[in-house]
């Protein structure tokens, strides 16, 4: 059991690595020895720019710009009711072209303090819209486990194991944000004048930073359930089957859990080692992409390219791999490279 939990700690590392935008932004401020007063003024200007983007996008009637507006509004406080996340994601869900990606974001339209998350209406809608998506059943599994509905959770695991794919729709959110970010030119006070990428660098960081807050299933619950499956052959079978789907999932976190399940549950040492090697490569890929995104603040062509990749759609994982290939970064880790161990 301890071996499994120690392995899954690497998934927690990935969780930190795939949300590098704001950390990179803070690091850039330190490198330039920028006064805190200046940094606060820039943050204030960026929030004002974000509010203006929401105001320009809110009157639209199409699903994609409304999704972009909702995502931009979600982290903002004291929004006018008509421009709030709640209203905008609700309008997006009713718009022509609304799909499961919008229902997924609508999961976050809930009151966490009242323990009312995820949004149950959005989850019910997702179960109807995307019954072949393992991510949806894992969300339900987490909710059922939290509510002590053990039989329902076991059924959810079976549904997830038999699903055709895993998609948390981060790619769709990136597309909505990247397609919306250019409706207004950023003012000069929204970005660091010392940054070579200027406005486009700030836009790339904003897009990738907001998309990194996408709702996620509680993967630790699934990991723990599967790690405790030694005495239940049917659960082990479903966990191994689910693991294969997760290995080809839309996000690094899903792929990490899938490889973790194979490493812990596979009966053959060769399969376990193959999974371990693949997870090492995955961490290399995520760390390399994190470094690329940090570089985008000072490289306008790279920032433009990352925004173009996001606008083209796909999944978070396919975008990550495309960015590495386009920048001549190997997909496999160097032979002597080892990931940083979690502290």
XYZ file of C-alpha atoms in Angstrom:
343
model
C 0.000 0.000 0.000
C 2.753 2.473 0.873
C 4.446 1.718 -2.433
C 1.295 2.685 -4.285
C 0.799 5.921 -2.384
C 4.434 6.858 -2.893
C 4.063 6.301 -6.651
C 0.887 8.367 -6.771
C 2.710 11.276 -5.168
C 4.192 11.853 -8.624
C 0.691 12.564 -9.860
C 0.511 15.309 -7.236
C 3.766 16.678 -8.658
C 2.189 16.691 -12.112
C -0.769 18.605 -10.677
C 1.620 21.379 -9.718
C 3.572 21.267 -12.946
C 0.601 21.598 -15.273
C -0.403 24.903 -13.646
C 2.807 26.898 -14.109
C 1.476 30.165 -15.466
C 1.063 32.159 -12.288
C 4.214 30.717 -10.685
C 6.199 31.672 -13.780
C 4.703 35.142 -13.674
C 5.773 35.589 -10.062
C 9.257 34.300 -10.809
C 9.607 36.782 -13.655
C 8.774 39.619 -11.283
C 11.484 38.508 -8.874
C 14.066 38.170 -11.627
C 13.445 41.733 -12.742
C 13.563 43.009 -9.121
C 10.311 44.775 -9.830
C 8.922 46.858 -6.936
C 5.893 45.319 -5.306
C 3.934 48.533 -5.922
C 4.528 48.165 -9.647
C 3.590 44.507 -9.560
C 0.344 45.291 -7.746
C -0.497 48.005 -10.262
C 0.093 45.573 -13.126
C -2.071 42.923 -11.491
C -4.822 45.505 -11.060
C -4.536 46.480 -14.734
C -4.703 42.849 -15.808
C -7.855 42.302 -13.754
C -9.393 45.389 -15.361
C -8.458 44.010 -18.801
C -10.055 40.693 -17.855
C -13.262 42.452 -16.774
C -13.311 44.413 -20.044
C -12.926 41.179 -22.017
C -15.923 39.723 -20.186
C -17.986 42.850 -20.915
C -17.200 42.687 -24.634
C -17.875 38.945 -24.902
C -21.002 38.815 -22.712
C -23.480 40.150 -25.325
C -22.564 37.338 -27.731
C -25.081 34.565 -28.309
C -22.769 31.750 -29.457
C -21.588 29.013 -27.122
C -17.811 29.389 -27.643
C -17.462 33.115 -26.796
C -19.890 32.710 -23.897
C -17.749 29.861 -22.566
C -14.695 32.109 -22.906
C -16.495 34.924 -21.085
C -17.582 32.571 -18.288
C -14.056 31.226 -17.810
C -12.647 34.763 -17.707
C -15.320 35.828 -15.216
C -14.957 32.865 -12.863
C -11.935 34.162 -10.855
C -13.269 37.742 -10.698
C -14.943 39.178 -7.597
C -17.847 41.634 -7.478
C -18.898 41.148 -11.077
C -22.228 42.683 -12.154
C -24.810 39.868 -12.009
C -25.269 39.843 -15.792
C -21.499 39.319 -16.262
C -21.025 36.775 -13.485
C -19.701 33.268 -14.005
C -23.068 31.845 -12.895
C -25.090 33.788 -15.476
C -22.580 33.435 -18.320
C -22.053 29.677 -17.982
C -25.836 29.270 -17.720
C -26.308 31.226 -20.959
C -23.546 29.208 -22.615
C -25.337 25.994 -21.656
C -28.502 27.260 -23.400
C -26.742 28.586 -26.512
C -26.633 26.946 -29.922
C -23.652 24.642 -30.094
C -23.569 23.984 -26.342
C -21.939 20.648 -25.612
C -20.441 18.526 -22.841
C -17.429 20.857 -22.551
C -19.731 23.619 -21.298
C -21.528 21.267 -18.916
C -18.110 20.273 -17.556
C -17.179 23.869 -16.739
C -20.660 24.326 -15.272
C -19.681 21.750 -12.634
C -17.856 24.632 -10.924
C -21.050 26.710 -10.712
C -21.696 25.635 -7.141
C -21.245 26.632 -3.502
C -18.184 24.879 -2.090
C -18.820 26.314 1.392
C -22.207 24.574 1.422
C -20.587 21.329 0.235
C -22.671 21.595 -2.939
C -19.913 20.838 -5.449
C -19.844 19.648 -8.125
C -23.049 21.126 -9.552
C -25.418 18.154 -9.518
C -27.546 19.380 -12.429
C -24.420 19.746 -14.583
C -23.245 16.274 -13.581
C -26.624 14.765 -14.452
C -26.506 16.515 -17.810
C -22.999 15.218 -18.459
C -24.088 11.657 -17.741
C -26.644 12.051 -20.547
C -24.370 13.992 -22.916
C -21.168 11.953 -22.554
C -21.923 8.445 -21.240
C -18.813 7.090 -22.973
C -16.478 9.486 -21.146
C -14.729 7.849 -18.181
C -14.049 11.288 -16.656
C -17.784 11.817 -16.134
C -18.209 8.476 -14.341
C -15.183 9.197 -12.168
C -16.803 12.474 -11.132
C -19.923 10.546 -10.161
C -17.798 7.961 -8.372
C -16.234 10.715 -6.269
C -19.637 12.168 -5.405
C -21.081 8.747 -4.521
C -18.046 7.830 -2.420
C -18.317 11.117 -0.526
C -22.002 10.395 0.132
C -21.177 6.859 1.327
C -23.036 5.230 -1.587
C -20.596 2.353 -1.916
C -22.696 0.207 -4.270
C -23.248 3.152 -6.594
C -19.526 3.979 -6.513
C -18.698 0.400 -7.456
C -21.115 0.635 -10.393
C -19.539 3.955 -11.420
C -16.125 2.281 -11.532
C -17.478 -0.359 -13.905
C -19.028 2.307 -16.152
C -15.750 4.226 -16.202
C -13.799 1.059 -16.995
C -16.048 0.355 -19.996
C -16.018 3.921 -21.319
C -14.364 4.661 -24.659
C -12.291 7.697 -23.643
C -11.248 10.081 -20.881
C -11.668 13.812 -21.534
C -11.750 16.608 -18.963
C -12.320 19.198 -21.732
C -9.319 21.371 -20.864
C -8.596 21.548 -24.592
C -12.061 22.982 -25.227
C -11.563 25.601 -22.516
C -8.176 26.545 -23.946
C -9.793 26.954 -27.378
C -12.562 29.171 -25.968
C -10.084 31.347 -24.077
C -7.519 31.619 -26.890
C -10.281 32.444 -29.396
C -11.621 35.176 -27.099
C -8.447 36.796 -25.803
C -7.910 38.903 -28.933
C -11.225 40.775 -28.920
C -9.511 43.655 -27.083
C -5.929 44.907 -27.316
C -4.267 44.869 -23.880
C -3.279 48.243 -22.479
C 0.433 48.900 -21.960
C 0.096 48.769 -18.177
C -1.067 45.122 -18.263
C 2.351 43.685 -19.060
C 5.959 44.162 -18.018
C 7.714 46.581 -20.392
C 10.916 44.616 -19.798
C 9.279 41.485 -21.203
C 10.155 40.906 -24.852
C 6.836 39.154 -25.523
C 4.817 42.141 -24.291
C 1.054 41.880 -24.739
C 1.032 38.481 -26.435
C 3.113 36.994 -23.640
C 0.617 38.251 -21.072
C -2.266 36.873 -23.141
C -0.670 33.423 -23.335
C -0.090 33.344 -19.589
C -3.670 34.418 -18.926
C -5.138 31.763 -21.233
C -3.086 28.881 -19.887
C -3.392 30.047 -16.292
C -7.203 30.189 -16.342
C -7.524 26.885 -18.225
C -5.419 25.188 -15.549
C -8.285 25.635 -13.043
C -10.564 23.220 -14.948
C -12.732 20.978 -12.716
C -11.175 17.549 -12.150
C -12.351 14.211 -10.735
C -10.846 13.348 -7.360
C -8.218 11.004 -8.745
C -6.820 10.168 -5.311
C -10.131 8.449 -4.482
C -9.852 6.257 -7.573
C -6.195 5.490 -6.826
C -6.989 4.436 -3.269
C -9.955 2.305 -4.352
C -7.861 0.480 -6.946
C -4.828 0.065 -4.697
C -7.062 -1.709 -2.155
C -8.404 -4.130 -4.788
C -6.043 -7.026 -3.991
C -8.833 -9.111 -2.444
C -11.485 -8.283 -5.066
C -10.625 -9.663 -8.491
C -13.508 -7.862 -10.241
C -12.368 -4.445 -8.970
C -8.804 -5.191 -10.053
C -10.016 -6.129 -13.549
C -11.998 -2.893 -13.825
C -9.089 -0.832 -12.489
C -6.683 -2.313 -15.034
C -9.205 -1.710 -17.819
C -9.768 1.854 -16.630
C -6.014 2.354 -16.459
C -5.673 1.604 -20.174
C -8.259 4.261 -20.989
C -6.566 6.767 -18.704
C -3.192 6.130 -20.337
C -4.662 7.623 -23.520
C -6.610 10.295 -21.641
C -6.818 13.986 -22.399
C -4.657 15.227 -19.543
C -1.246 14.482 -18.024
C -2.949 13.791 -14.693
C -5.188 11.118 -16.220
C -2.292 9.532 -18.060
C -0.221 9.557 -14.863
C -2.948 7.736 -12.928
C -3.391 5.192 -15.720
C 0.300 4.375 -15.741
C 0.305 4.285 -11.939
C -2.497 1.697 -11.951
C -0.580 -0.487 -14.397
C 2.601 -0.192 -12.354
C 0.805 -1.164 -9.134
C -1.656 -3.773 -10.438
C -0.053 -5.454 -13.462
C 1.063 -9.006 -12.783
C 4.110 -9.011 -15.064
C 7.306 -7.185 -13.994
C 7.920 -6.137 -17.608
C 4.552 -4.348 -17.691
C 5.303 -2.639 -14.401
C 8.688 -1.428 -15.629
C 7.213 -0.216 -18.907
C 4.644 1.824 -16.994
C 7.337 3.236 -14.713
C 9.442 4.285 -17.711
C 6.416 5.868 -19.400
C 5.639 7.884 -16.262
C 9.216 9.138 -16.188
C 8.794 10.328 -19.787
C 5.466 11.924 -18.901
C 7.018 13.959 -16.100
C 9.771 15.038 -18.502
C 7.109 16.160 -21.000
C 5.183 18.155 -18.409
C 8.302 19.798 -16.986
C 9.514 20.644 -20.494
C 6.176 22.218 -21.400
C 6.186 24.181 -18.137
C 9.571 25.597 -19.104
C 8.255 26.448 -22.589
C 5.334 28.355 -21.119
C 7.631 30.296 -18.806
C 9.813 31.209 -21.808
C 6.765 32.531 -23.675
C 6.807 35.673 -21.523
C 10.017 36.741 -23.283
C 9.512 35.111 -26.686
C 6.669 36.645 -28.738
C 6.802 34.018 -31.494
C 6.573 31.214 -28.927
C 3.673 32.960 -27.161
C 1.865 33.378 -30.488
C 2.463 29.729 -31.327
C 1.105 28.503 -27.982
C -2.017 30.611 -28.479
C -2.417 29.253 -32.025
C -2.151 25.676 -30.752
C -4.847 26.413 -28.175
C -7.144 27.955 -30.809
C -6.776 24.842 -32.975
C -8.383 22.685 -30.291
C -7.569 19.109 -29.345
C -6.791 17.893 -25.845
C -4.391 19.224 -23.256
C -2.145 16.216 -23.875
C -2.137 16.561 -27.674
C -1.398 20.285 -27.380
C 1.467 19.639 -24.969
C 3.071 17.069 -27.272
C 2.607 19.285 -30.339
C 4.289 22.199 -28.559
C 7.279 20.031 -27.645
C 7.668 18.644 -31.172
C 7.289 22.087 -32.762
C 10.108 23.359 -30.535
C 12.376 20.351 -31.227
C 12.140 19.066 -27.656
C 12.330 15.248 -27.467
C 9.243 13.432 -26.212
C 11.332 10.853 -24.349
C 13.462 11.898 -21.403
C 17.258 11.736 -21.781
C 18.753 8.475 -20.547
C 20.427 10.069 -17.528
C 17.504 12.312 -16.552
C 15.535 11.725 -13.372
C 12.474 13.666 -12.171
C 12.669 15.840 -9.101
C 11.308 13.980 -6.109
C 8.328 15.547 -4.298
C 9.366 17.344 -1.142
